[in-house]
CSV table of C-alpha atoms (C1' of nucleotides) in Angstrom, one decimal:
chain,number,residue,atom,x,y,z
U,1,MET,CA,-29.5,4.4,14.1
U,2,ASP,CA,-27.6,2.0,11.6
U,3,ILE,CA,-26.5,-1.3,12.7
U,4,ILE,CA,-23.7,-0.9,9.7
U,5,LYS,CA,-22.8,2.4,11.9
U,6,ILE,CA,-22.7,0.7,15.0
U,7,ASN,CA,-20.5,-1.8,14.1
U,8,ILE,CA,-18.2,-0.1,12.2
U,9,ASN,CA,-17.4,2.1,15.5
U,10,LYS,CA,-17.8,-1.0,17.3
U,11,ILE,CA,-15.5,-2.8,15.7
U,12,TYR,CA,-12.7,-0.2,14.9
U,13,GLU,CA,-13.0,0.0,18.9
U,14,LYS,CA,-12.4,-3.6,19.2
U,15,LEU,CA,-9.2,-4.1,17.1
U,16,PHE,CA,-7.9,-1.4,18.7
U,17,ASP,CA,-8.2,-2.6,22.8
U,18,THR,CA,-6.3,-6.1,20.6
U,19,TYR,CA,-4.2,-4.5,18.8
U,20,SER,CA,-3.1,-1.4,19.9
U,21,ASN,CA,-1.8,1.3,18.0
U,22,GLN,CA,-0.2,-0.3,14.8
U,23,ASP,CA,3.3,2.5,14.8
U,24,TRP,CA,2.3,2.7,11.1
U,25,TRP,CA,3.2,6.3,9.0
U,26,PRO,CA,4.8,8.9,9.2
U,27,THR,CA,7.1,6.6,12.2
U,28,SER,CA,9.2,4.8,10.4
U,29,SER,CA,10.3,1.7,11.9
U,30,TYR,CA,13.6,1.3,9.3
U,31,ARG,CA,16.8,2.1,10.1
U,32,LYS,CA,17.7,5.4,8.3
U,33,ASP,CA,20.7,4.9,6.8
U,34,LYS,CA,23.8,7.6,6.8
U,35,LEU,CA,23.9,10.0,3.8
U,36,ASP,CA,26.8,8.0,1.3
U,37,THR,CA,28.2,10.6,0.0
U,38,ASN,CA,29.7,9.1,-3.6
U,39,TYR,CA,25.5,9.0,-4.3
U,40,SER,CA,24.0,11.7,-2.8
U,41,TYR,CA,23.9,15.3,-5.0
U,42,PHE,CA,23.2,17.0,-1.5
U,43,ASP,CA,19.9,19.0,-3.3
U,44,ASN,CA,18.6,21.7,-0.6
U,45,THR,CA,15.8,22.8,-1.6
U,46,TYR,CA,13.3,20.8,0.2
U,47,SER,CA,12.3,21.7,4.0
U,48,GLN,CA,12.0,18.4,5.9
U,49,ILE,CA,8.8,18.5,6.2
U,50,GLU,CA,8.6,17.8,2.2
U,51,ILE,CA,11.1,15.2,2.5
U,52,ASP,CA,9.1,13.5,5.2
U,53,ARG,CA,6.1,13.0,3.0
U,54,PHE,CA,8.0,11.9,0.2
U,55,GLU,CA,9.4,9.3,2.4
U,56,VAL,CA,5.7,8.3,2.8
U,57,ILE,CA,4.8,8.8,-1.1
U,58,ILE,CA,7.7,6.3,-1.8
U,59,GLY,CA,6.8,3.9,0.5
U,60,ALA,CA,3.7,3.7,-0.3
U,61,ILE,CA,4.9,3.1,-4.3
U,62,LEU,CA,6.9,0.2,-2.4
U,63,THR,CA,4.3,-1.8,-0.3
U,64,GLN,CA,2.3,-2.5,-3.5
U,65,ASN,CA,1.6,-6.4,-3.0
U,66,THR,CA,4.9,-6.4,-1.7
U,67,ASN,CA,5.4,-7.6,2.2
U,68,TRP,CA,6.6,-4.1,4.3
U,69,ASN,CA,9.8,-6.7,6.0
U,70,ASN,CA,11.1,-6.4,2.0
U,71,VAL,CA,9.9,-2.5,1.6
U,72,ASP,CA,11.9,-1.5,4.6
U,73,ARG,CA,15.4,-2.9,3.5
U,74,SER,CA,14.7,-0.6,0.3
U,75,LEU,CA,13.8,2.4,2.2
U,76,SER,CA,17.5,1.9,4.0
U,77,ASN,CA,19.0,2.2,1.1
U,78,LEU,CA,17.3,5.2,-0.7
U,79,SER,CA,17.3,6.9,2.5
U,80,ARG,CA,21.2,6.2,2.8
U,81,PHE,CA,21.8,6.8,-1.0
U,82,THR,CA,19.2,9.7,-2.0
U,83,ASP,CA,18.1,10.8,1.6
U,84,PHE,CA,14.0,10.6,0.0
U,85,ASN,CA,14.6,14.1,-2.0
U,86,PRO,CA,13.2,13.5,-5.2
U,87,ILE,CA,15.4,15.2,-7.0
U,88,ASN,CA,18.3,13.7,-5.5
U,89,ILE,CA,16.7,10.1,-6.4
U,90,LEU,CA,15.4,11.7,-9.9
U,91,ASN,CA,19.3,12.2,-10.6
U,92,PHE,CA,20.6,8.7,-9.8
U,93,ILE,CA,17.9,7.2,-12.2
U,94,GLU,CA,19.1,9.0,-14.9
U,95,ASP,CA,22.9,8.2,-13.8
U,96,ASP,CA,22.8,4.8,-13.2
U,97,CYS,CA,19.7,2.9,-13.7
U,98,ASP,CA,20.4,-0.6,-13.1
U,99,LYS,CA,22.3,0.5,-9.6
U,100,PHE,CA,18.7,2.0,-8.9
U,101,LYS,CA,17.1,-1.5,-9.1
U,102,GLN,CA,19.0,-2.7,-6.9
U,103,LEU,CA,18.3,-0.8,-4.4
U,104,ILE,CA,15.2,-1.3,-4.9
U,105,ARG,CA,14.8,-5.5,-5.2
U,106,PRO,CA,13.7,-6.6,-1.8
U,107,SER,CA,10.2,-4.8,-2.8
U,108,GLY,CA,10.3,-6.7,-6.0
U,109,TYR,CA,9.1,-5.6,-9.5
U,110,PHE,CA,12.2,-3.6,-9.1
U,111,ASN,CA,11.7,-3.0,-13.2
U,112,GLN,CA,7.7,-1.1,-12.6
U,113,LYS,CA,8.7,0.1,-9.4
U,114,THR,CA,11.7,2.5,-10.7
U,115,ASN,CA,9.4,4.3,-13.2
U,116,TYR,CA,6.3,4.3,-10.8
U,117,ILE,CA,9.0,6.3,-8.7
U,118,LYS,CA,10.5,8.3,-11.5
U,119,ASN,CA,6.6,9.4,-12.2
U,120,ILE,CA,5.8,10.3,-8.5
U,121,SER,CA,8.9,11.8,-8.1
U,122,ASN,CA,8.3,14.6,-11.1
U,123,PHE,CA,5.2,15.0,-10.0
U,124,PHE,CA,6.2,15.2,-6.5
U,125,ILE,CA,8.5,18.5,-7.6
U,126,ASP,CA,5.6,19.8,-9.9
U,127,LEU,CA,4.0,20.1,-6.8
U,128,ASN,CA,5.6,22.9,-5.1
U,129,GLY,CA,4.4,22.4,-2.4
U,130,GLU,CA,1.5,21.9,-3.5
U,131,VAL,CA,-1.7,19.2,-1.9
U,132,PRO,CA,-2.4,17.5,-4.9
U,133,SER,CA,-6.0,16.3,-5.6
U,134,ARG,CA,-7.0,13.0,-5.3
U,135,SER,CA,-7.3,12.8,-9.2
U,136,GLU,CA,-4.5,14.2,-10.3
U,137,LEU,CA,-2.6,12.0,-8.0
U,138,LEU,CA,-4.4,9.1,-9.9
U,139,MET,CA,-3.1,10.2,-13.0
U,140,VAL,CA,0.2,9.5,-12.6
U,141,LYS,CA,1.2,5.6,-13.6
U,142,GLY,CA,2.2,3.9,-10.7
U,143,VAL,CA,-0.9,5.0,-8.3
U,144,GLY,CA,-3.9,3.6,-8.1
U,145,GLU,CA,-7.0,3.7,-5.7
U,146,GLU,CA,-5.3,2.7,-2.3
U,147,THR,CA,-2.3,4.1,-3.5
U,148,ALA,CA,-3.3,7.7,-4.0
U,149,ASP,CA,-5.3,7.4,-0.8
U,150,SER,CA,-2.6,5.8,1.5
U,151,ILE,CA,-0.3,9.8,-0.1
U,152,LEU,CA,-3.1,11.3,0.9
U,153,LEU,CA,-4.0,10.4,4.1
U,154,TYR,CA,-0.6,9.1,5.7
U,155,ALA,CA,1.7,11.8,3.9
U,156,TYR,CA,-1.2,15.0,3.6
U,157,ASN,CA,-3.3,13.9,7.2
U,158,GLU,CA,-5.8,14.2,4.6
U,159,LYS,CA,-9.7,12.4,5.6
U,160,GLU,CA,-9.5,10.1,3.6
U,161,PHE,CA,-10.4,6.4,4.0
U,162,VAL,CA,-7.7,3.6,2.6
U,163,VAL,CA,-9.6,0.6,0.7
U,164,ASP,CA,-7.4,-2.8,0.8
U,165,ALA,CA,-8.1,-6.1,-0.2
U,166,TYR,CA,-8.5,-7.3,3.4
U,167,THR,CA,-11.3,-4.9,4.2
U,168,LYS,CA,-13.2,-6.4,1.6
U,169,ARG,CA,-11.7,-9.9,2.9
U,170,ILE,CA,-12.3,-9.0,6.2
U,171,PHE,CA,-15.4,-6.7,5.9
U,172,SER,CA,-17.8,-8.9,3.0
U,173,TYR,CA,-16.9,-12.1,5.3
U,174,LEU,CA,-18.8,-10.0,8.3
U,175,GLY,CA,-21.7,-9.2,5.1
U,176,PHE,CA,-21.5,-5.6,4.8
U,177,PHE,CA,-21.0,-6.2,1.6
U,178,LYS,CA,-20.6,-8.4,-1.5
U,179,GLU,CA,-17.0,-9.5,-2.3
U,180,ASN,CA,-17.1,-7.9,-5.3
U,181,SER,CA,-18.0,-4.2,-4.3
U,182,THR,CA,-16.2,-1.8,-6.5
U,183,TYR,CA,-13.5,0.1,-4.0
U,184,PHE,CA,-15.4,3.5,-4.5
U,185,TYR,CA,-18.2,1.8,-2.9
U,186,VAL,CA,-16.3,0.4,0.1
U,187,LYS,CA,-14.1,3.7,0.6
U,188,LYS,CA,-17.6,5.9,0.9
U,189,LEU,CA,-19.2,3.0,3.5
U,190,PHE,CA,-16.4,3.7,6.0
U,191,GLU,CA,-16.2,7.3,5.3
U,192,ASP,CA,-20.2,7.7,6.0
U,193,ASN,CA,-19.9,5.6,8.6
U,194,PHE,CA,-17.3,5.8,10.7
U,195,ASN,CA,-17.1,8.4,13.2
U,196,GLY,CA,-13.4,8.5,13.9
U,197,ASN,CA,-10.9,11.9,12.6
U,198,VAL,CA,-8.0,11.2,10.6
U,199,ASN,CA,-5.8,9.5,12.8
U,200,ASP,CA,-8.1,6.7,13.6
U,201,TYR,CA,-8.6,7.1,9.7
U,202,LYS,CA,-5.0,5.7,10.0
U,203,GLU,CA,-5.1,3.8,12.7
U,204,TYR,CA,-8.4,2.2,11.0
U,205,HIS,CA,-6.8,0.4,8.5
U,206,ALA,CA,-3.8,-0.5,10.0
U,207,LEU,CA,-5.4,-2.2,12.2
U,208,ILE,CA,-8.0,-4.1,9.7
U,209,VAL,CA,-4.6,-5.2,7.9
U,210,GLU,CA,-3.3,-6.1,11.0
U,211,HIS,CA,-6.1,-8.4,11.9
U,212,GLY,CA,-6.2,-9.7,8.6
U,213,LYS,CA,-2.7,-10.7,8.8
U,214,ASN,CA,-4.2,-13.1,10.9
U,215,TYR,CA,-7.3,-14.5,10.0
U,216,TYR,CA,-8.2,-13.8,6.4
U,217,ARG,CA,-5.2,-14.6,4.6
U,218,LEU,CA,-6.1,-16.5,1.5
U,219,LYS,CA,-6.2,-19.6,2.8
U,220,HIS,CA,-8.3,-19.1,5.5
U,221,TYR,CA,-10.2,-17.0,5.0
U,222,GLY,CA,-12.1,-15.3,8.5
U,223,VAL,CA,-10.7,-18.7,9.9
U,224,LYS,CA,-12.1,-18.6,13.7
U,225,ASP,CA,-11.9,-14.9,13.3
U,226,LYS,CA,-14.0,-15.4,17.1
U,227,LEU,CA,-12.8,-11.7,18.0
U,228,LEU,CA,-15.5,-9.8,15.3
U,229,ASN,CA,-18.3,-12.5,15.3
U,230,ASP,CA,-20.1,-10.1,17.2
U,231,TYR,CA,-20.4,-7.7,15.0
U,232,LYS,CA,-21.6,-9.5,11.7
U,233,ILE,CA,-24.1,-8.4,10.0
U,234,ILE,CA,-26.2,-11.8,9.2
D,1,DA,C1',7.8,-25.9,-0.3
D,2,DG,C1',4.6,-23.8,-1.2
D,3,DC,C1',2.0,-19.6,-0.2
D,4,DC,C1',0.9,-14.7,-0.2
D,5,DA,C1',2.6,-9.7,0.5
D,6,DG,C1',0.0,-2.7,3.0
D,7,DG,C1',-1.7,-2.7,-5.7
D,8,DC,C1',-1.4,-1.4,-10.9
D,9,DT,C1',-1.0,-1.5,-15.6
D,10,DA,C1',-2.7,-3.3,-20.0
D,11,DC,C1',-5.8,-5.7,-22.2
D,12,DC,C1',-8.5,-9.1,-23.2
D,13,DG,C1',-14.3,-10.3,-24.0
P,1,DC,C1',-18.0,-1.7,-17.9
P,2,DG,C1',-15.9,-7.3,-14.9
P,3,DG,C1',-11.9,-10.2,-15.0
P,4,DT,C1',-7.0,-11.3,-15.3
P,5,DA,C1',-1.7,-12.8,-16.4
P,6,DG,C1',2.7,-10.3,-15.7
P,7,DC,C1',5.7,-8.4,-12.6
P,8,DA,C1',9.6,-10.1,-8.7
P,9,DT,C1',11.4,-10.4,-4.0
P,10,DG,C1',12.1,-12.2,1.0
P,11,DG,C1',9.3,-14.7,4.9
P,12,DC,C1',7.4,-17.8,6.6
DNA sequence: AGCCAGGCTACCG
DNA sequence: CGGTAGCATGGC
């Protein structure tokens, strides 16, 4: 058996034992505000399942290079004024773009992200309930590799491993690949070696982020990471 | 009081 | 191709 395969699976167990489950999507931590009837457009076309999906998708856009605490407030606002219905969102942006930007202001880059949300809303509507392919998602301006995989994994339960900055920092530090490895290389490494199911994929990514926050911020890269020291690939 | 967040696009050489 | 400026707020 390959040491890489063994350790990638062991690290998952170790992280899970240490941090327990992370309670990410689809369980949202933020407070869902009651719909504001003055601004809601009351579209009823979408089932709750679809709305839940889209809520994850919006979160995936808003959290790009942004702390989840900030995203939280934006999601609260969007819940209140649009109920995460893509039609309501598009109508809202059309109606009062500046106010929409204020809704998502807490999560930063609000000009860019307003456009991204407009794009993904149109894309989602055009899907008509179909599961998007990865390459289709990547054609949406505002959706890059990590966001595409996050959407597929957390909104659609597709078995796609999500690679983020922490994944690269932690596992390059541990010697699994060089720091500049491509997204695709790292993704494949995990998908070829990790034995987990879809839910384990969700958990693994969340655990990596949690561990990264503790030991792999830019200033103290890997410093004091005794937790994973045993799994270093020389 | 700086760093830094669950990145992406556009543009550069 | 690979590398990087710009985007923006809030938390610690």
